[in-house]
Coordinates of C-alpha atoms in Angstrom, one line a residue:
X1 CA 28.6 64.6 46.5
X2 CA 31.1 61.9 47.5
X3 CA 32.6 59.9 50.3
X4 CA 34.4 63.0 52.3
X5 CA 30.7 64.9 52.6
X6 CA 29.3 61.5 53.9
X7 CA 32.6 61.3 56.3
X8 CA 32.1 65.0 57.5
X9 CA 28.4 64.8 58.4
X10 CA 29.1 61.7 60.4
X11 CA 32.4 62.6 62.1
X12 CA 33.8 59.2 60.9
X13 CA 37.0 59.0 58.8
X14 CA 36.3 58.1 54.7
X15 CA 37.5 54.4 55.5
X16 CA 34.8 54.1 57.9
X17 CA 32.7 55.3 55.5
X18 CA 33.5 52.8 53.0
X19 CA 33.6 49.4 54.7
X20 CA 30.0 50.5 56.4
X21 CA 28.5 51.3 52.6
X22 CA 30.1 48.1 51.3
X23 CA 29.1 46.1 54.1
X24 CA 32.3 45.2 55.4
X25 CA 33.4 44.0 58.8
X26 CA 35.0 46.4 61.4
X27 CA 31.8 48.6 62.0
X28 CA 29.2 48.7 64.6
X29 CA 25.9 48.6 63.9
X30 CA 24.5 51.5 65.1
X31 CA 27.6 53.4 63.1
X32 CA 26.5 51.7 60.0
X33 CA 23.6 52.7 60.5
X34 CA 23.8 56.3 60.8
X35 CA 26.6 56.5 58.2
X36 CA 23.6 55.2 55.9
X37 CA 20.9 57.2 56.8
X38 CA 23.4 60.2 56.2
X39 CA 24.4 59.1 52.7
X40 CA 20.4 59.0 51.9
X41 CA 20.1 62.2 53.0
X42 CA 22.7 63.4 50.9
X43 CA 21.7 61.1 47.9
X44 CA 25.6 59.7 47.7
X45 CA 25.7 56.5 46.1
X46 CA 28.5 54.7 46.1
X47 CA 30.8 54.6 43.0
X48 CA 31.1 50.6 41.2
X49 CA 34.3 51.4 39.9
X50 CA 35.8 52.6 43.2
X51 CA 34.2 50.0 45.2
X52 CA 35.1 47.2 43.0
X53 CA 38.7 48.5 41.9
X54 CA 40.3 46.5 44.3
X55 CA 39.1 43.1 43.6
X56 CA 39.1 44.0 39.6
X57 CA 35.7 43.8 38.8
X58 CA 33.5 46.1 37.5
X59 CA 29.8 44.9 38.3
X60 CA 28.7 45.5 34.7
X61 CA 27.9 42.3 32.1
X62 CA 28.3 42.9 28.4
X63 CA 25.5 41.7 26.1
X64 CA 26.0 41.0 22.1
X65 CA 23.5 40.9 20.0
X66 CA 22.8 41.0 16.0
X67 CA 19.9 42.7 16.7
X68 CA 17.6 44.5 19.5
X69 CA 14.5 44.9 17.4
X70 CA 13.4 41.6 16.6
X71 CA 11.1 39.3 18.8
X72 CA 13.3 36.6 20.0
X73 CA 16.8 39.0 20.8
X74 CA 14.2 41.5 22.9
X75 CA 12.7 38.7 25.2
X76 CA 16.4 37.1 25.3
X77 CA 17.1 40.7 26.7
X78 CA 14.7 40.6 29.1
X79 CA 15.4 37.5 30.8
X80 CA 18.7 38.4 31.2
X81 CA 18.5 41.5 32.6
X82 CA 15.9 40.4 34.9
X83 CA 18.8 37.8 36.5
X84 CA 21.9 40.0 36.6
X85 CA 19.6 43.1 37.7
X86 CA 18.3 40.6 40.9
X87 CA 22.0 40.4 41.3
X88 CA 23.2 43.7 41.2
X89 CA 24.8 43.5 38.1
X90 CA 24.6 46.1 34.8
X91 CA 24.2 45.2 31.5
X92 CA 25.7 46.9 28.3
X93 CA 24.8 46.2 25.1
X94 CA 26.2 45.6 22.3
X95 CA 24.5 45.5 18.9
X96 CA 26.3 44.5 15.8
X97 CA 24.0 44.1 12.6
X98 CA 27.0 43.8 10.4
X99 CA 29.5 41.7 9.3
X100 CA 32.1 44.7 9.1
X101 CA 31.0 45.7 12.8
X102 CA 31.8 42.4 14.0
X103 CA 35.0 42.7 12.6
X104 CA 35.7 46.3 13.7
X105 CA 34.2 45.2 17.5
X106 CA 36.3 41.9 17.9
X107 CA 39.9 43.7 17.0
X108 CA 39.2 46.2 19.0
X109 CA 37.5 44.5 21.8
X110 CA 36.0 47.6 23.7
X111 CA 35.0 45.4 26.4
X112 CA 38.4 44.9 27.4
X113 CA 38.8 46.4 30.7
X114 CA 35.2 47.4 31.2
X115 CA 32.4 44.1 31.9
X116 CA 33.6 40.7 34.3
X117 CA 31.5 39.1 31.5
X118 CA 30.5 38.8 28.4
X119 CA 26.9 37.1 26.8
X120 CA 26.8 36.2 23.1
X121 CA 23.4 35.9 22.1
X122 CA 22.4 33.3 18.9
X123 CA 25.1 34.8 16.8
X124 CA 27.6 32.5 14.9
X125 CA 30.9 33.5 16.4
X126 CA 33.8 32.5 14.0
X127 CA 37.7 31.3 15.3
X128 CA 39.1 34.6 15.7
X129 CA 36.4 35.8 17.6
X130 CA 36.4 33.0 20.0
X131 CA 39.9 33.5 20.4
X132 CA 39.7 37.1 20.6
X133 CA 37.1 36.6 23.4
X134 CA 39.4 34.3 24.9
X135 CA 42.2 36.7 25.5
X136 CA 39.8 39.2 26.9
X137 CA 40.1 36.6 30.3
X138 CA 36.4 37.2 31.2
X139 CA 33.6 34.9 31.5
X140 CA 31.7 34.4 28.6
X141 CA 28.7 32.7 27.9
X142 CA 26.9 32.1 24.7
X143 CA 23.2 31.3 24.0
X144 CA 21.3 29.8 20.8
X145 CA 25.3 27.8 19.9
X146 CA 27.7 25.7 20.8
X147 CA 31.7 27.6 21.0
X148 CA 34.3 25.7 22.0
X149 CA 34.6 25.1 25.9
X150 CA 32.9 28.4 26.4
X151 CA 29.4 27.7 28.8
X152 CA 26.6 27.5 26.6
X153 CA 22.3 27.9 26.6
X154 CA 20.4 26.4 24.0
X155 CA 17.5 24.5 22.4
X156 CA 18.0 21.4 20.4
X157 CA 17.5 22.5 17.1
X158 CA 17.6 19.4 15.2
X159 CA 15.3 17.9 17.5
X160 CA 13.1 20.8 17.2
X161 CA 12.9 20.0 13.5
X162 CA 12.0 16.5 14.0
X163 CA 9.3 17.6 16.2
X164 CA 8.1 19.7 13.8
X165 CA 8.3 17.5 10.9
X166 CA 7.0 14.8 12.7
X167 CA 3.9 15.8 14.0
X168 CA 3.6 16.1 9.6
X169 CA 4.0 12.7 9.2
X170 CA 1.9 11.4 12.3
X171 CA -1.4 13.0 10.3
X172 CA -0.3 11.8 7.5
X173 CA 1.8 13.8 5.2
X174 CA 4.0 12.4 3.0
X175 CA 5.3 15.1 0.4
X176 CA 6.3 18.1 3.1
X177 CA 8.2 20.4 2.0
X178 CA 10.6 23.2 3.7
X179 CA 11.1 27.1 3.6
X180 CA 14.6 27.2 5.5
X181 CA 16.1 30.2 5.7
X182 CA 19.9 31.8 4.9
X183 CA 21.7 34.6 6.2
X184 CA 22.4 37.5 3.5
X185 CA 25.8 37.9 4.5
X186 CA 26.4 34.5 4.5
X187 CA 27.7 33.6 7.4
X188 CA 26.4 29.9 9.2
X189 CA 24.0 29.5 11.7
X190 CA 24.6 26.5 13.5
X191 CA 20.1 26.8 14.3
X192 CA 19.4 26.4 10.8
X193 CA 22.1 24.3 10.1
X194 CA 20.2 21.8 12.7
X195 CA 16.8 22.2 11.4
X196 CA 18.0 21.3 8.3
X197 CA 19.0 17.9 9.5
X198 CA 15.8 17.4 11.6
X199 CA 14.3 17.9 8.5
X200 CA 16.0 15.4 6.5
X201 CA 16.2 13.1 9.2
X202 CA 12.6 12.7 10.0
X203 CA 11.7 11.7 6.6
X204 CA 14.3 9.6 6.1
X205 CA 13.4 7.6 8.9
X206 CA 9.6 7.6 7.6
X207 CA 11.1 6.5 4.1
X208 CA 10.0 10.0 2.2
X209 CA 11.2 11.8 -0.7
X210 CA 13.0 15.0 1.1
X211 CA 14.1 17.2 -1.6
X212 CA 11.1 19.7 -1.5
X213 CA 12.9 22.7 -0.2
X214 CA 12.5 27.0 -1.3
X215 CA 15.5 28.5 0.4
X216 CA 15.3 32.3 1.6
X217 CA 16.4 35.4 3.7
X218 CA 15.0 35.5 7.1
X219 CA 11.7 37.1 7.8
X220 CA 7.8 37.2 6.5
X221 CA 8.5 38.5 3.0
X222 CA 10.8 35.5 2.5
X223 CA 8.4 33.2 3.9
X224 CA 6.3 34.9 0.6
X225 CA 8.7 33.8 -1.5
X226 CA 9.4 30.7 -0.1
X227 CA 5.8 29.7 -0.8
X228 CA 5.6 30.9 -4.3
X229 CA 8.2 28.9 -5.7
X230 CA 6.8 25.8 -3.7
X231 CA 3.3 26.2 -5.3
X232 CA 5.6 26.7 -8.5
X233 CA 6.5 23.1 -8.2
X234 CA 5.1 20.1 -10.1
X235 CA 5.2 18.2 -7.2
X236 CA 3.4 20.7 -4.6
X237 CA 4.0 19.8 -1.1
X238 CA 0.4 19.2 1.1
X239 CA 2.6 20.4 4.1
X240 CA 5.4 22.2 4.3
X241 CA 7.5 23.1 7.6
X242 CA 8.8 26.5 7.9
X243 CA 11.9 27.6 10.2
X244 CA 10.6 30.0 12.2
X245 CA 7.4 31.4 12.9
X246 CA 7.9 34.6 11.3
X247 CA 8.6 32.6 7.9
X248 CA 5.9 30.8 8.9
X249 CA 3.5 34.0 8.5
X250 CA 4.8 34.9 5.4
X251 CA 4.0 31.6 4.0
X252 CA 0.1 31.8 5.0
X253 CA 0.1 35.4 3.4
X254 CA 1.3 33.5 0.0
X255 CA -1.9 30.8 0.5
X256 CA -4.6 33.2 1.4
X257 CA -3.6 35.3 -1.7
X258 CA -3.3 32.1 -3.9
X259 CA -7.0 31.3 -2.1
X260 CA -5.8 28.0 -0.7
X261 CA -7.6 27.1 2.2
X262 CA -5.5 26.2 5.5
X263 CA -5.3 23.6 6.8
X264 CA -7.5 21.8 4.3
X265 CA -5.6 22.3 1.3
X266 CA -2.3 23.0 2.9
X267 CA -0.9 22.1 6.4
X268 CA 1.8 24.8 7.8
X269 CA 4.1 24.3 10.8
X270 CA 6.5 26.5 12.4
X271 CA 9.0 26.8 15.7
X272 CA 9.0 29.4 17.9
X273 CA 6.0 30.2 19.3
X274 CA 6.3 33.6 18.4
X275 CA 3.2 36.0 19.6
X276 CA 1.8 36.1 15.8
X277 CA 1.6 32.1 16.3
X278 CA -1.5 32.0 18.2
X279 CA -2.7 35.1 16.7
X280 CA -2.6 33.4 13.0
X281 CA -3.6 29.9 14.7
X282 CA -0.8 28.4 13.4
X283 CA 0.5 24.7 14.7
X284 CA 4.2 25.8 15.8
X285 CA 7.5 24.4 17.7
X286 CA 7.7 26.3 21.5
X287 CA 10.8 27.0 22.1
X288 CA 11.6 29.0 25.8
X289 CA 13.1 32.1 24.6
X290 CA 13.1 34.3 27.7
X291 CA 13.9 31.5 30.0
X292 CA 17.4 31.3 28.0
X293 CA 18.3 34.9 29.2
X294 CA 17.4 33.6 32.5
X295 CA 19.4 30.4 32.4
X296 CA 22.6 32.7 30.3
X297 CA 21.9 35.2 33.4
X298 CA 22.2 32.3 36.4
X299 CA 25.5 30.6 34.9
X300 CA 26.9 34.1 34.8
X301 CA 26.3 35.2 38.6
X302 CA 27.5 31.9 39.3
X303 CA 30.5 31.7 37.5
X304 CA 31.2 35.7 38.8
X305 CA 30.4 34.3 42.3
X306 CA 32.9 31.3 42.1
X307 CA 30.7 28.2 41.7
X308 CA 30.8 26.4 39.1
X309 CA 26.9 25.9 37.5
X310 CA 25.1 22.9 38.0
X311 CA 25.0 22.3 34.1
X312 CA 27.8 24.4 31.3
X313 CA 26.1 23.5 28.6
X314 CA 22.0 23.8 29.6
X315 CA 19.7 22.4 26.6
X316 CA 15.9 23.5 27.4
X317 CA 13.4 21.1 26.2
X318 CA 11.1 22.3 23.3
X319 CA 7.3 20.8 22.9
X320 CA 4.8 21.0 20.0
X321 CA 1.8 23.7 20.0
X322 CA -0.8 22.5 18.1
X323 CA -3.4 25.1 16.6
X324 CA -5.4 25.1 13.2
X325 CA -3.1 25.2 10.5
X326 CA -2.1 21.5 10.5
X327 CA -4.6 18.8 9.3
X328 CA -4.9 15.1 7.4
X329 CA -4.2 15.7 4.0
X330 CA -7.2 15.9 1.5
X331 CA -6.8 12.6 0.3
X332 CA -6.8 11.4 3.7

């Protein structure tokens, strides 16, 4: 089915046709109309690339991700799609795992021709692949980082930290320690680079010792792992702060097993507010995950719709949860 079938039934010419499904001017009502009602019946939708060829675009939004089957990338998912889909907008994704499919996807640049924008979600994107983005002449936005003038949704990290860290030290802690967490491949993650200094910087400015630290991959087993080597530890931490919740998880795993009693004989803290959080009780770091794919989505429509966003760079505020697994220290 396609334009000339909708054109025939009506006894209009295909141009009518088009500026009535478009909504352009030049057609009566009661034409538009019928020209509608006709294309229902025939179930013709109109074609995105036709409609849009002449003004360039292409209606569709690309999406990057590391990954679509962890917690925080799927509700980043959703709140983007929920915004461009309100505004007629499609969404492809793309998911790139590895190192050597970044690579392979920035010097190829499939996108090139095919989305009016581009969403990076909490990936670290290195030079090239800024600049490589910026040839590509399309809106980009990026989410969980800052890179270069490019708009940008986030949390503040470092403050996150301090939050986190803080709340520690409020009830008393003074030897907290900190599972913090690396990426396999190596690359930098500007998040955890940030907790790291929330981390240091709250003690410092509470005049504590701050060099109680397991580093480890990402994920619950490493949280394991992290707590094992810092029960190993002459010094043993009577809090320790954990960089996300799923980390955070791990860590009580390690403490049940080792039959220490939480929050009594250890205090755990995480950010996220993942939904294990409430389910393990644990004292944790909100940070508004979904709403970011909302905000990433908004800037995008608007910057596709010619105005300019009321913020480029949009930091959303973070707040302590606190549940059962943070407490006065013993000695307290």
């Amino acid at each position: 089915m396609n334009m000339a079938d909708v054109a025939r039934r009506t006894g209009v010419s295909i141009a009518t046709v088009s500026r009535a499904l478009r909504g352009e001017k030049g057609v009566s009502e009661a034409t538009r109309l019928r020209i509608q009602r006709i294309a229902d019946e025939l179930a013709y939708v109109i074609s995105p690339e036709a409609s849009k060829l002449s003004g360039g675009a292409t209606g569709r939004v690309a999406v990057v991700v590391p990954w679509i089957d962890a917690w925080f990338y799927s509700r980043i998912l959703a709140g983007i799609e929920h915004e461009l889909r309100a505004a007629d907008l499609d969404v492809m994704l793309y998911c790139l795992e590895e190192s050597s499919q970044r690579e392979s996807f920035f010097e190829r640049l499939p996108l090139r021709r095919k989305v009016d924008a581009v969403i990076a979600v909490a990936f670290p994107l290195t030079g090239p692949e800024r600049a490589r983005l910026e040839e590509m002449d399309v809106t980009v936005v990026v989410i969980g980082a800052h890179a270069g003038d490019f708009p940008s949704v986030r949390i503040d990290d470092e403050l996150a930290a301090r939050q986190a860290v803080g709340h520690l030290i409020r009830i008393g802690h003074t030897r907290i320690g900190m599972i913090r967490t690396v990426d396999p491949e190596g690359r930098s993650w500007e998040g955890d680079i940030a907790r790291v200094a929330g981390f240091h910087g709250a003690l410092a400015d509470a005049g504590l010792d701050d060099d109680c630290i397991a580093t480890v991959p990402w994920g619950i087993e490493g949280g394991e792992r992290g707590m094992e080597l810092l029960l190993s530890r002459a010094d043993v931490p009577t809090a320790v702060f954990c960089h996300s919740d799923e980390v955070a998880v791990g860590a009580l795993r390690t403490l049940r097993r080792a039959g220490i009693p939480v929050p009594a004989g250890m205090s755990v803290i995480g950010i996220d507010d993942h939904p294990t959080a409430e389910l393990a009780d644990l004292t944790t770091v909100r940070q508004p995950v979904a709403e970011q794919g909302v905000e990433a989505g908004r800037v995008v429509v608007d910057l596709l719709s010619g105005r300019e966003p009321e913020e480029r760079a949009v930091v959303l505020p973070t707040h302590l949860v606190v549940r059962g697994s943070t407490a006065r220290p013993a000695e307290h």
